[in-house]
Amino acid sequence: RKDAIYLLEAFDGWSRERNVFIVVHELAHFADARIGNPETYGWFDTSTMSKLGPEQRMRNAENYANFAFDMKFNRKPPDE
């Protein structure tokens, strides 16, 4: 379905911070079907993220979640 976001059972075992990050990431996909091509994960300074061009960075759901998390907590999200 294109009108829903599905959360797996593992979602219950992660921290609240990680869950917020995941929801923002998935909402980026939900809001714009073009977001996620390419699907790249990690913080802004990882090798995979740094290889993305400006247009690709704007279509990456992880970057939306990174930005929102950094604005709220002034740091990168926890790795889990």
Coordinates of C-alpha atoms in Angstrom, one line a residue:
R1 CA 0.0 0.0 0.0
K2 CA 1.1 3.5 -0.8
D3 CA -1.1 5.2 1.9
A4 CA 0.5 3.6 5.0
I5 CA 3.7 3.3 7.0
Y6 CA 4.4 -0.1 8.5
L7 CA 6.4 -0.5 11.7
L8 CA 7.9 -3.8 12.6
E9 CA 7.9 -5.5 16.0
A10 CA 11.5 -4.5 16.5
F11 CA 10.3 -0.9 16.7
D12 CA 9.2 -1.6 20.2
G13 CA 12.7 -2.6 21.3
W14 CA 14.5 0.5 20.1
S15 CA 15.0 3.7 22.1
R16 CA 12.5 6.6 21.8
E17 CA 15.1 8.7 20.0
R18 CA 15.7 6.0 17.4
N19 CA 12.0 5.6 16.9
V20 CA 11.5 9.3 16.2
F21 CA 14.4 9.1 13.7
I22 CA 12.8 6.2 11.9
V23 CA 9.4 7.8 11.8
V24 CA 10.8 11.0 10.2
H25 CA 12.8 8.9 7.7
E26 CA 9.7 7.0 6.7
L27 CA 7.5 10.1 6.6
A28 CA 9.9 11.5 4.1
H29 CA 9.2 8.6 1.8
F30 CA 5.5 8.9 2.5
A31 CA 5.4 12.6 1.7
D32 CA 7.2 12.3 -1.7
A33 CA 7.5 9.1 -3.7
R34 CA 10.7 10.4 -5.3
I35 CA 12.5 10.4 -2.0
G36 CA 14.7 7.3 -1.6
N37 CA 16.5 7.2 -4.9
P38 CA 19.2 6.4 -4.1
E39 CA 18.5 5.0 -0.6
T40 CA 21.6 5.8 1.4
Y41 CA 22.0 5.5 5.1
G42 CA 24.3 7.2 7.7
W43 CA 25.3 10.5 9.1
F44 CA 26.2 13.5 6.8
D45 CA 29.9 12.7 6.9
T46 CA 29.9 9.0 6.1
S47 CA 31.6 7.9 2.9
T48 CA 28.3 6.8 1.3
M49 CA 26.5 10.1 2.0
S50 CA 29.5 12.2 0.9
K51 CA 29.3 10.5 -2.5
L52 CA 25.8 11.8 -3.2
G53 CA 25.4 14.9 -5.3
P54 CA 23.2 17.9 -4.3
E55 CA 20.1 16.6 -6.1
Q56 CA 20.5 13.1 -4.6
R57 CA 21.0 14.5 -1.1
M58 CA 17.6 16.3 -1.5
R59 CA 15.9 13.0 -2.4
N60 CA 17.4 11.0 0.5
A61 CA 15.1 10.2 3.4
E62 CA 18.0 9.7 5.8
N63 CA 19.1 13.3 5.3
Y64 CA 15.6 14.5 6.3
A65 CA 15.8 12.4 9.4
N66 CA 19.4 13.5 10.1
F67 CA 18.4 17.2 9.8
A68 CA 15.4 16.9 12.0
F69 CA 17.3 14.9 14.7
D70 CA 20.2 17.4 14.6
M71 CA 17.9 20.4 15.0
K72 CA 16.2 18.8 18.0
F73 CA 19.1 17.2 19.8
N74 CA 22.2 19.0 18.3
R75 CA 23.9 15.7 17.6
K76 CA 23.7 12.7 15.4
P77 CA 21.2 9.9 16.3
P78 CA 22.3 6.9 18.3
D79 CA 23.4 3.8 16.3
E80 CA 21.2 0.8 17.0

